[in-house]
Structures are given as C-alpha cells and as structure tokens.
Short mmCIF file of C-alpha atoms in Angstrom, two decimals:
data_model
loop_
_atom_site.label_atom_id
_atom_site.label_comp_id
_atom_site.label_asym_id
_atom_site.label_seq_id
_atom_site.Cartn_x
_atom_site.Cartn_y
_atom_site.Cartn_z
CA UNK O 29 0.00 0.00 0.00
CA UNK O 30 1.51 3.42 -0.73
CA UNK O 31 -0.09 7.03 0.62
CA UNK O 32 -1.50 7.99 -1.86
CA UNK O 33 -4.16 5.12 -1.34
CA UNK O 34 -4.93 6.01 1.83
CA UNK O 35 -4.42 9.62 1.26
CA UNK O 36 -8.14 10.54 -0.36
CA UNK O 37 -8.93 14.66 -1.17
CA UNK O 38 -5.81 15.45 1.67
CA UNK O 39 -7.31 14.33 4.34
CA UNK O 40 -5.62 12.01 6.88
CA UNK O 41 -4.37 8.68 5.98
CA UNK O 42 -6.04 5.36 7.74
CA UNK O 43 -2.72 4.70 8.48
CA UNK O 44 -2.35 7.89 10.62
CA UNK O 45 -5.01 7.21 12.40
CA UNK O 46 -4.50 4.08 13.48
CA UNK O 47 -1.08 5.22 14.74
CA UNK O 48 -2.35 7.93 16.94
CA UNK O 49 -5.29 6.08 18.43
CA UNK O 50 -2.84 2.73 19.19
CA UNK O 51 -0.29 5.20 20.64
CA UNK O 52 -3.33 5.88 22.99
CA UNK O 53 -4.09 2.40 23.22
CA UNK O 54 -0.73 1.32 24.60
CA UNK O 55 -1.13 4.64 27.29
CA UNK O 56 -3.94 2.57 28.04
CA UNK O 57 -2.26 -0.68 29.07
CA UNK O 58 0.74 0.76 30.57
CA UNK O 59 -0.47 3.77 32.58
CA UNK O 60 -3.16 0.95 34.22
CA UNK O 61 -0.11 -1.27 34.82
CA UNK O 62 1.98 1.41 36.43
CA UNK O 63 -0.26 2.65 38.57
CA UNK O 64 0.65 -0.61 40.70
CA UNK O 65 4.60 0.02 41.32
CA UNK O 66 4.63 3.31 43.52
CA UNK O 67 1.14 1.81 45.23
CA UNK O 68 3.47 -1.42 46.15
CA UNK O 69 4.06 -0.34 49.62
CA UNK O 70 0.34 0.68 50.29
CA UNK O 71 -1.21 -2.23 49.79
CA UNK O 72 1.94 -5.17 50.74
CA UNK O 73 0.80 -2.93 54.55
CA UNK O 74 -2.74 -3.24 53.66
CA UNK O 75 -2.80 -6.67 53.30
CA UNK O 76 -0.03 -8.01 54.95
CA UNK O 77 2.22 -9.19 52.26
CA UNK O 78 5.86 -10.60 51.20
CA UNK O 79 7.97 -9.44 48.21
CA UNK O 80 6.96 -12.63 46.94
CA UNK O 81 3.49 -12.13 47.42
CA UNK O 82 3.35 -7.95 46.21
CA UNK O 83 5.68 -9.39 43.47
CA UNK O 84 2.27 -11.91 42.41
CA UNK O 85 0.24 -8.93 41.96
CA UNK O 86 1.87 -8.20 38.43
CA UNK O 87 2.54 -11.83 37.73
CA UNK O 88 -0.66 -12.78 37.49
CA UNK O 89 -1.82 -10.00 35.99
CA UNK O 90 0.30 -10.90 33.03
CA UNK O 91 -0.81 -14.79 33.79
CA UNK O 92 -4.37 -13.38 32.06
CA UNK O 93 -3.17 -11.03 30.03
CA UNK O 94 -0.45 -13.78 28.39
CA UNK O 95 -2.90 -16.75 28.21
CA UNK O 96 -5.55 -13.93 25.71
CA UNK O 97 -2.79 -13.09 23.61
CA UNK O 98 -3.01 -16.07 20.97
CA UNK O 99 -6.27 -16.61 21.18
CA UNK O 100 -7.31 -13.51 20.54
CA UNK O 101 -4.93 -13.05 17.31
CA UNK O 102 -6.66 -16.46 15.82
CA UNK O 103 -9.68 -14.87 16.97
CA UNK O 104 -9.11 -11.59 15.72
CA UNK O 105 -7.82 -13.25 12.28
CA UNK O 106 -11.02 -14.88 11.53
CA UNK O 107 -13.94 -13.54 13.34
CA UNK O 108 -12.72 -9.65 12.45
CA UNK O 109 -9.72 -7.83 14.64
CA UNK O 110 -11.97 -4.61 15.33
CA UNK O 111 -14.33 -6.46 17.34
CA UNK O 112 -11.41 -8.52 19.63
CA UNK O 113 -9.67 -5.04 19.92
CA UNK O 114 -12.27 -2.85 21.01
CA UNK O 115 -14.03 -5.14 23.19
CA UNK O 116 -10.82 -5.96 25.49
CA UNK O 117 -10.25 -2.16 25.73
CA UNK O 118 -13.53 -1.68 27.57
CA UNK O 119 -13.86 -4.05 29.17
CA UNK O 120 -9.96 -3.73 30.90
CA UNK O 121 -11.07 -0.32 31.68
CA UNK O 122 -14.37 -1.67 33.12
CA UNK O 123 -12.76 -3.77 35.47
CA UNK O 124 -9.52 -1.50 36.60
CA UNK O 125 -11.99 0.68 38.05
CA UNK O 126 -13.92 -2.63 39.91
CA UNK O 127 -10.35 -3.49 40.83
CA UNK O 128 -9.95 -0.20 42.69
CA UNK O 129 -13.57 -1.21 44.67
CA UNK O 130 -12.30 -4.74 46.40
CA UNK O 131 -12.10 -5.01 49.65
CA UNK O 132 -9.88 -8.23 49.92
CA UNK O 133 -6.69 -9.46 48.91
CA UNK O 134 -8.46 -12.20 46.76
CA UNK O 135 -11.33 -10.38 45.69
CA UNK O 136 -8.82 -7.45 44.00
CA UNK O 137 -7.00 -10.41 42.45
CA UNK O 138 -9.61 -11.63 40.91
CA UNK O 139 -10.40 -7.98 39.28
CA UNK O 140 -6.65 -7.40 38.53
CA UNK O 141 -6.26 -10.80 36.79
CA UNK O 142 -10.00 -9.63 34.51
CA UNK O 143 -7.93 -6.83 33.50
CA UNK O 144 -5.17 -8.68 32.55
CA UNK O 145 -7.30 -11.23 30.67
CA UNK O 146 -9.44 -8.27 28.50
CA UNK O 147 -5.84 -6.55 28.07
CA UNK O 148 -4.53 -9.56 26.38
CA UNK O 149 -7.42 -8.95 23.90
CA UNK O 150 -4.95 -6.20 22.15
CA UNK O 151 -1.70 -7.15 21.16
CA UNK O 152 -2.14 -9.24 17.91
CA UNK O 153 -5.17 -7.96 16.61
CA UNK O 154 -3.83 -4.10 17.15
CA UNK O 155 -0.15 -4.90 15.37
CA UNK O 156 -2.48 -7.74 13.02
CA UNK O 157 -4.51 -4.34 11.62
CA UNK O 158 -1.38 -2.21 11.98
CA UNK O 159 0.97 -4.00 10.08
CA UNK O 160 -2.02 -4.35 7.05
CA UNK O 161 -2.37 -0.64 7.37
CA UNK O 162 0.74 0.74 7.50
CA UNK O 163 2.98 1.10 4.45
CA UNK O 164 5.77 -1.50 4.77
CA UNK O 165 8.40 0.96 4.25
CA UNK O 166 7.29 2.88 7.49
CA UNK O 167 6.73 0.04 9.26
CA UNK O 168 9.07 0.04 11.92
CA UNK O 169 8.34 4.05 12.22
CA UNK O 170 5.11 3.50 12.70
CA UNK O 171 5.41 0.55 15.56
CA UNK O 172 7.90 2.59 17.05
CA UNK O 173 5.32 5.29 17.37
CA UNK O 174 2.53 3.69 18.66
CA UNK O 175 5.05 1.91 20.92
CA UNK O 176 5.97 4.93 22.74
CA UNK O 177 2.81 5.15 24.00
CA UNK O 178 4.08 2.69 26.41
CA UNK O 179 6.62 5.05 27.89
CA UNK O 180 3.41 7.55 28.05
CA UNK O 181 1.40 5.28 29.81
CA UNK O 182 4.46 3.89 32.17
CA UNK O 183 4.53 7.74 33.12
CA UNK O 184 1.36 9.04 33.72
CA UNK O 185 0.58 5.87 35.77
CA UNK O 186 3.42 6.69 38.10
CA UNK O 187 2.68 10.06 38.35
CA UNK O 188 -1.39 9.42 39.22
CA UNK O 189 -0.47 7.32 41.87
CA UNK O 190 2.64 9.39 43.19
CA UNK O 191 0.60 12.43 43.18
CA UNK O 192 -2.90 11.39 44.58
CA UNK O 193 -1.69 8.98 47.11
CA UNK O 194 1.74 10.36 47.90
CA UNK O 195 0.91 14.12 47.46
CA UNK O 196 -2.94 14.05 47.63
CA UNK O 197 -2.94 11.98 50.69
CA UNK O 198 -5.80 9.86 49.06
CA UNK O 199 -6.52 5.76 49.14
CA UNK O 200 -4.11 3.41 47.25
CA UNK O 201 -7.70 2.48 45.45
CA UNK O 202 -8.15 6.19 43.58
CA UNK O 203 -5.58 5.66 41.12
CA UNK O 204 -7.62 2.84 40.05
CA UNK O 205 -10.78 5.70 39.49
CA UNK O 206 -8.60 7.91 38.11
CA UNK O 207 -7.18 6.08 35.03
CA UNK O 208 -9.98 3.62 34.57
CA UNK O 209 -12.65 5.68 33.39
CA UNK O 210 -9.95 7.46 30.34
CA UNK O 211 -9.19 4.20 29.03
CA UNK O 212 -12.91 3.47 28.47
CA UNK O 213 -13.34 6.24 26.39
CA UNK O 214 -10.09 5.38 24.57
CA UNK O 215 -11.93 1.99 23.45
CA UNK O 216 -15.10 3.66 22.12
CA UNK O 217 -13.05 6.11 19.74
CA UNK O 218 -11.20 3.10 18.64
CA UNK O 219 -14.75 1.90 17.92
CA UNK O 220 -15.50 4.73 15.80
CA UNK O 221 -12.03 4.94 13.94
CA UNK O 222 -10.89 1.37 13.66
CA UNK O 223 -11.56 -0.70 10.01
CA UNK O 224 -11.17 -4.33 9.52
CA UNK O 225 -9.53 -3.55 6.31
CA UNK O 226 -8.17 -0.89 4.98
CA UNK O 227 -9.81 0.58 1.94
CA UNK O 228 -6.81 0.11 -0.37
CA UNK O 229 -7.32 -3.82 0.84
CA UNK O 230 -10.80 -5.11 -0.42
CA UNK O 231 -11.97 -8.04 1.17
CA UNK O 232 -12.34 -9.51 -2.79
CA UNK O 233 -10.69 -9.14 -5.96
CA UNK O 234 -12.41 -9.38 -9.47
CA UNK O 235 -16.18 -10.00 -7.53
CA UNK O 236 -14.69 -13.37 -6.47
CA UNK O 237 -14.71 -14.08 -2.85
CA UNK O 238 -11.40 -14.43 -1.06
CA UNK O 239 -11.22 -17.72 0.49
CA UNK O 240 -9.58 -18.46 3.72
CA UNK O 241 -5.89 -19.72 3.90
CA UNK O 242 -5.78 -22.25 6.80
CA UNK O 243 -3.16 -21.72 9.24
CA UNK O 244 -0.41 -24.01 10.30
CA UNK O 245 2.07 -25.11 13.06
CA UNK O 246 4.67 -24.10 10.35
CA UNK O 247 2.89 -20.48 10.02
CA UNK O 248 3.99 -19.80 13.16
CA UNK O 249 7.21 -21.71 14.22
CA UNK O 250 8.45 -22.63 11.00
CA UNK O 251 10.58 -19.62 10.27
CA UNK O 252 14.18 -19.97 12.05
CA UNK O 253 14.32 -15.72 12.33
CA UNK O 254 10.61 -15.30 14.10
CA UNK O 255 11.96 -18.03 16.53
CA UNK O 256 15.15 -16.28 17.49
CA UNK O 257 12.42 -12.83 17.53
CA UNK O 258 10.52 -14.96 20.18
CA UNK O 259 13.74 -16.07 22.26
CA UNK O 260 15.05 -12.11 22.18
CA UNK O 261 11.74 -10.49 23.20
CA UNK O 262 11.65 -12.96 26.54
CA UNK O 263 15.23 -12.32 27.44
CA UNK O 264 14.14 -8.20 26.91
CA UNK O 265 10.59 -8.39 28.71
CA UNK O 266 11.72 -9.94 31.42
CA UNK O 267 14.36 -7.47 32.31
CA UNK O 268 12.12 -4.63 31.54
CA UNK O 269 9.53 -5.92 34.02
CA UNK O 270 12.20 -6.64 36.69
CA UNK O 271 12.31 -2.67 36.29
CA UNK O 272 8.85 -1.85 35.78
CA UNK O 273 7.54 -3.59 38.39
CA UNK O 274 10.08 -3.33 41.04
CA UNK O 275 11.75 0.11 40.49
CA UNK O 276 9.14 2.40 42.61
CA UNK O 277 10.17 -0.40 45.25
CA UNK O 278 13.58 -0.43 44.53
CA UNK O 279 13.98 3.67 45.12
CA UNK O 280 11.75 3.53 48.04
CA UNK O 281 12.99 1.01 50.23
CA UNK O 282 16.87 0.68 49.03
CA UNK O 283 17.55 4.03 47.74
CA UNK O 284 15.47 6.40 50.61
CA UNK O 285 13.97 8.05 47.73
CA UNK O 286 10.34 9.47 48.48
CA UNK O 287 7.24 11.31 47.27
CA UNK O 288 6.72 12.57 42.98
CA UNK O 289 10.80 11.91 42.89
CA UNK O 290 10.09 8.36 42.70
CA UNK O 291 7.54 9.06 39.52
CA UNK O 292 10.50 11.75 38.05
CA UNK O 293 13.51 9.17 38.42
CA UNK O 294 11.47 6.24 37.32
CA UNK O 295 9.81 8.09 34.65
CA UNK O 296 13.48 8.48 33.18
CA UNK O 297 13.51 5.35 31.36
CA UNK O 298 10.18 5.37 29.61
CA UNK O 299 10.71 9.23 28.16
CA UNK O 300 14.27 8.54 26.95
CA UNK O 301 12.89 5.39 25.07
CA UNK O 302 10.67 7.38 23.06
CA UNK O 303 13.79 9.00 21.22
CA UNK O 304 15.70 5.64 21.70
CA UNK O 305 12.60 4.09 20.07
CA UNK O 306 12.39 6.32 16.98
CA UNK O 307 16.27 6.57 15.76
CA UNK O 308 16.74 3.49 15.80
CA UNK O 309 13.65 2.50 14.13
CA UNK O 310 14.41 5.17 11.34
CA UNK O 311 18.06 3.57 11.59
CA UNK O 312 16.35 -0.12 11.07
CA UNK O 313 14.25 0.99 8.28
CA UNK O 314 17.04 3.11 6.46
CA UNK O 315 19.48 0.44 6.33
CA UNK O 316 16.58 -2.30 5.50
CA UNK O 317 18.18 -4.66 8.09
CA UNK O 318 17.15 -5.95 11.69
CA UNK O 319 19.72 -7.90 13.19
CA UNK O 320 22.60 -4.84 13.79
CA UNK O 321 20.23 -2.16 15.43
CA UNK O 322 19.40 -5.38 17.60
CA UNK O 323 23.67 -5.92 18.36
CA UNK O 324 24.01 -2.32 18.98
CA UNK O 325 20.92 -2.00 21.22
CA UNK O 326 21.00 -5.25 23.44
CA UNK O 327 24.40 -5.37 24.34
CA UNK O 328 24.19 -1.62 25.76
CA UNK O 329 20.75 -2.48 27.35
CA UNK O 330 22.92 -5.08 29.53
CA UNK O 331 24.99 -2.44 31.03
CA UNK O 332 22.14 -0.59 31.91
CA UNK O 333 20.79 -3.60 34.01
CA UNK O 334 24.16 -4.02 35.65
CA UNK O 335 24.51 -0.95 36.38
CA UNK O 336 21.50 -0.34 38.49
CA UNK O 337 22.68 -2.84 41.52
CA UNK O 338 26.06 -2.08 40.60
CA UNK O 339 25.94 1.86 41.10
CA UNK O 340 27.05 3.92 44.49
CA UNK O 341 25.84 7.23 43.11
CA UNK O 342 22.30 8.74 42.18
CA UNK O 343 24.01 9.77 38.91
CA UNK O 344 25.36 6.85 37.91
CA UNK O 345 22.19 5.43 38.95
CA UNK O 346 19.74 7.73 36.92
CA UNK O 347 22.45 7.86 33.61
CA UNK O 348 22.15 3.70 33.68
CA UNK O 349 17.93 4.14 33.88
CA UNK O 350 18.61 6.84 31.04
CA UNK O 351 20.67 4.29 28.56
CA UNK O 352 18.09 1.48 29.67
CA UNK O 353 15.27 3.79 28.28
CA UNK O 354 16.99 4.51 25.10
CA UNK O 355 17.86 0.89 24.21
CA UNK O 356 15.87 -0.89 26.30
CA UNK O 357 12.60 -2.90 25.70
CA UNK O 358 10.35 -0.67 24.44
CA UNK O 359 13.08 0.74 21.99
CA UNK O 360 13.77 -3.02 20.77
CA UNK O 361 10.42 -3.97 20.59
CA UNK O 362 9.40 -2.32 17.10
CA UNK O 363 12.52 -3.71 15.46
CA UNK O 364 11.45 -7.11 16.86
CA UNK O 365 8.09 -6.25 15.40
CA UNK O 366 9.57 -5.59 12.27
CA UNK O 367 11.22 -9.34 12.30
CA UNK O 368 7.90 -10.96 12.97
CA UNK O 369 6.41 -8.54 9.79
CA UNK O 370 9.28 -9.02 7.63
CA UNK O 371 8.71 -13.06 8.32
CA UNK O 372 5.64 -13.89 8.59
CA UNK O 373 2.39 -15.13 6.25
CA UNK O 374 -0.04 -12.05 6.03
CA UNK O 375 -2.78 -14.34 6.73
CA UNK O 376 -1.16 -15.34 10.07
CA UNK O 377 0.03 -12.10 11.12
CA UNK O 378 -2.95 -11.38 13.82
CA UNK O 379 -1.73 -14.66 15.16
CA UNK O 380 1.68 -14.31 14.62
CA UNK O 381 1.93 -11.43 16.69
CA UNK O 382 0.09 -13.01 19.37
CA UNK O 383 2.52 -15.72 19.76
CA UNK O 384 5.41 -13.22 19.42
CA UNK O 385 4.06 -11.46 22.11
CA UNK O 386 2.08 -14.22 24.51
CA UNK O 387 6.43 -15.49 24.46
CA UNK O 388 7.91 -12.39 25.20
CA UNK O 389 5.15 -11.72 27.89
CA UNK O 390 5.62 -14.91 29.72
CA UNK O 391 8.88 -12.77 30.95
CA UNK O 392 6.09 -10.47 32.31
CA UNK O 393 4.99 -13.15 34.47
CA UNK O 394 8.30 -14.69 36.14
CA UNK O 395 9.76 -11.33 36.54
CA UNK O 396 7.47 -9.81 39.20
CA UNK O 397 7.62 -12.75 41.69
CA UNK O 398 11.13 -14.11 40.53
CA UNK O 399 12.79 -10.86 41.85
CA UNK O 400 10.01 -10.69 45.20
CA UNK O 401 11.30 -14.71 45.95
CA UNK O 402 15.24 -13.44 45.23
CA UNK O 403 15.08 -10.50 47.19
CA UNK O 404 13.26 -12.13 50.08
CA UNK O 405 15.68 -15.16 50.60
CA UNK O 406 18.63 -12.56 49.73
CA UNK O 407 17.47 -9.80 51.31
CA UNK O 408 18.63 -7.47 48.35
CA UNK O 409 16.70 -6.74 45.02
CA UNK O 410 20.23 -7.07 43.41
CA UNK O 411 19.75 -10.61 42.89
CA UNK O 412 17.08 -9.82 40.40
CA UNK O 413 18.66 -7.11 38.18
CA UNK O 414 21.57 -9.64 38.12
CA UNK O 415 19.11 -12.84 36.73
CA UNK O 416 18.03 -10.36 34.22
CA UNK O 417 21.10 -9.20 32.71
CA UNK O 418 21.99 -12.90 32.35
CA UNK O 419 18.91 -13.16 30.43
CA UNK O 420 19.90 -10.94 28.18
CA UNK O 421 23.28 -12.56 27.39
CA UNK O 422 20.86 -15.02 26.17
CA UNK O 423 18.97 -12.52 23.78
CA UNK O 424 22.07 -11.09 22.77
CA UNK O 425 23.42 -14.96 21.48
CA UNK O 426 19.59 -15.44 19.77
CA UNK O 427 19.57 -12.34 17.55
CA UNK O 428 23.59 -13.10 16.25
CA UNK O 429 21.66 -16.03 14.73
CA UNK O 430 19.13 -14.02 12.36
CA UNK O 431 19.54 -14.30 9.11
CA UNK O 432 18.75 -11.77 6.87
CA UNK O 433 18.76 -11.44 2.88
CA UNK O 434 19.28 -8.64 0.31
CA UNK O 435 15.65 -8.00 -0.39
CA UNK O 436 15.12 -6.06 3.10
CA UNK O 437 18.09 -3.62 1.82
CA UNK O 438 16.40 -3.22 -1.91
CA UNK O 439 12.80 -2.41 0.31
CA UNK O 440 14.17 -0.01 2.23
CA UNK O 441 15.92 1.76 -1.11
CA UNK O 442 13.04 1.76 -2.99
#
C-alpha cells in the first residue's frame, strides 16, 4: 500500500489514524499497569504481604493477560480484529476501576487478573490491523510510534499514583478511578475509527470471494528468524519488568527516595525510550536490516541492568535508567516487530503477533515474583537485576543467529 491510497482529497491517511489512536491504546495498558509500582508499599501494609506475594500482583496480571494473547490473534484473524480489539479495551477499563472497589486481597486479584485477561485482547489484533495498514516501508516508524505510548502510559501511571496517594494523601484504590474511566473512552473512539480492512485492501478481488488460507504449526514456528524474535523479546521483557515492576520499590525502600521523585527518576527510562525508540527505528528501516540495530541495542541495554545494583551514586544510577530507556525494551520492541512482519504469512500475522508477544510476555509473568522470591531469601533486590542481565546474554546470542537477505536492503531503497 503506498499514501497515496490512503491519502483521499488530503485528508488524513487510515494509516495515521491508526497510529495515533494505538499510541493511545498502549497509554492505556501501561499507565493501568503502572499505577501498581509506587502503590506497592500501600497495599503489601494493607494486606499483609511478602515481596513474593506484592511481586504476584503483576505476575498474574500478566498470567491473564499472556494466556488472551493467541487466542485472541486467531480470533481476531477470523472472526474480524476490530471487534477482539475494542471489546478488550472496555472491558480492561471496566474492570480496573472494579479493581480499585475490592475489599480483599483475593477479591482485587480476581479484578486485577479480569484486567489482565481483557488486556490480552490487544496485542495481535492491534499490530495484526497495523501491520495491514501501514505502508511497509514505514513500518518500523510507525510501531515505534505507537510503541511509545508505552513510555506515556508507564509515566502518567506513576505520576497518578505518586501524586494522589503520595501528594494528595488519598486511598491506594483512587488511582484505580482515576485512570480507569480514560481508558474506556479510549476503546469507544477506537470503535469509531478502527476498520477491519483498509480501503486500499478489499476483502475480494475481481467480484470473487477471497477464500480463507488455513493456518499451520509451520505459520507460526516454521521460520528460524521469528523463533530467534521470540527467544530475544523474553530475554528483553523480562528485564524490563524486573524494572517496571520493582523500580518504585527499589527507590523507596533501598535508595530512601520518596514522594513525585520516585515518579521523576522512574519516569526516566520510559521518556528517553521514546527518542531511543524512533532513531533506531528510522536507523532499522534506512538500512533495510534488523539484526545490527538489535547488536548495537542489546548489548548496551545489559549495562544498563548491571549498572542499576552495581551503582554507588544517584548519577550513575539515573544515567544507567537513562541508557536502559533509550535501548531498552520498548526501543527493541518495534525492530522485533519488524522481524515478525518481515517473516511472517499475512494471513497469520494477527496470530503471529500473538505468539510473538504471549512469548515475550511470559517474561512479564516470572519477573514480578522471581525478583520478590530473590530478594526475600537474599534480602537485596540485586539478585534480580543480576538474573536479568543474564537473560539478556541469552537474547544477545539469539539475535547473532538471524539471518537476513538482500531483499530487506532493496525495500528499504526503494
């Protein structure tokens, strides 16, 4: 598809569109996940709980949210992606705000595991209808920009809850309130935007109607490149969540740090990705090549992890958060993307996607109570930056394994 297909009488391409509202969409999911981290220490007092246990709060939120994701791409790819989309967006909102309302431990699991469940109802149909949508030579651009809604979303949700509990003085269940009812009103103007198909992309060519291409085991694990993508975004989740999850923590209770400084230090890593995210997806798409943005950006990412434990200084400390943010997970993510795009059938890519990411977020889920069970029979959070960082050795060896050919380099010319 090129723009001037999408690009009817000067107004706005589809395309556009779609970026901006799934840069919203991904404030969505991470400002409702971050609202969590700087609430930590509220609610392990409310409720009398462990590392471990705080640490299960995220894990099984990404327990639901991983189990959706490929089920709702192979839903998404046959029973229409608009639908899958738009009806987990509401319906996360929905319950983030019933969350908020619990008055037990195991009654607000139950809510926070419903919004991980409708959550999961995003990833592959969103990048499925992306990835249709967006011209292939702006593909990577474009993921990178509705990626950096993440680092949005991982701010504003540390900020709401730094502000109205820490500042405000109000109950560890108002953030919940406060971002919940947004996030609905994200899903219904996805409802009004969102296509099934683009209108360059008629569902039939000729008058003859397009049949359905069944999809195989080898659709989805047959390609040696989207299995290293699948290995690398594990090895990169996982340490991103060690820091997502457990950084508020980490600053409060190991570093002294208190009050909004918590959201303005954490927040560090999410805005620098944003620039991290879009040079070197402009670098990835310019060169027409995946595999050396990924040598350049994982390697550095490691010393970022190190550094964290490793560092004596608040500088040192916030410069390694700063280099994490520009190389980090959400700034390798959209290259990954790109593998999975470059690689896989277009009739599989709702489901493709899911898989991609239902691998990469099973990181999600070890991380949070991996690094609660270290720390408690430790007694330092160190031990978990350090399991990370040897996780991403282990990226690091999958992506010098991709393979890439000549015709990504003649794309990217043309």
């Amino acid at each position: 598809m090129n723009d001037a297909q999408v690009n009817e009488k000067g107004k706005v391409p589809y395309w556009v569109k779609l970026t901006i509202i799934f840069f919203f969409g991904w404030i969505a999911l991470y400002g409702s996940r971050a609202i969590v981290g700087p609430l930590m220490v509220n609610i392990g007092a409310e409720f009398d709980l462990t590392k471990a246990q705080l640490g299960s709060i995220m894990s099984i939120f990404f327990i639901g949210y991983t189990a959706l994701n490929i089920p709702s791409g192979m839903i998404g790819d046959y029973l229409g992606k608009k639908k899958v989309l738009v009806t987990g967006v509401v319906l996360f909102g929905g319950f983030t705000i019933i969350a908020g309302m619990m008055p037990t431990y195991v009654t607000f699991m139950f809510a926070w595991v419903m919004v991980g469940i409708f959550q999961g109802f995003y990833y592959g149909p969103q990048y499925g209808l992306s990835s249709e949508a967006i011209p292939k030579h702006r593909i990577t651009l474009g993921s990178a920009i509705i990626n950096s809604g993440m680092a949005f979303g991982l701010s504003i949700g540390y900020y709401i809850s730094s502000i109205s509990v820490g500042e405000m003085g109000m109950s560890w269940r108002a953030p919940f309130y406060i971002i919940g009812v947004p996030i609905i009103i994200i899903g219904l103007v996805m409802l009004w935007i969102i296509k099934d198909k683009p209108k360059a992309q008629p569902a039939a060519e000729n008058g003859a109607p397009k049949q359905k291409v069944k999809l195989t085991f080898k659709d989805l694990f047959g390609n040696r490149n989207i299995n290293l993508a699948y290995v690398t975004i594990f090895c990169s989740i996982y340490g991103f969540f060690v820091l997502v999850t457990w950084l508020p923590y980490y600053l409060e209770t190991e570093r002294g740090i208190t009050g909004t400084q918590i959201s303005t230090i954490a927040s560090l890593m999410p805005w620098f990705a944003i620039p991290g995210s879009l040079i070197f997806s402009w670098v990835s798409d310019k060169i027409g090549r995946r595999k050396p943005v990924l040598l350049i950006m994982l390697p550095l990412s490691l010393i970022a992890i190190l550094a964290v434990p490793m560092s004596e200084s608040m500088p040192v400390l916030i410069g390694a958060l700063i280099l994490y943010g520009i190389v980090g997970k959400i700034s390798t993510n959209p290259v990954l993307v790109a593998v999975v795009a470059d690689n896989s059938p277009r009739h599989a890519l709702g489901t493709s996607f899911g898989v991609y990411n239902c691998i990469g977020m099973l990181g999600s889920v070890f991380a949070p109570t991996l690094t609660g069970f270290l720390s408690d029979k430790t007694g330092s959070m160190d031990s978990g930056f350090y399991f990370a960082a040897i996780l991403i050795c282990i990226g690091i060896v999958a992506s010098l394994f991709i393979k890439e050919s000549n015709n990504n380099n003649e794309e990217a010319k043309a």
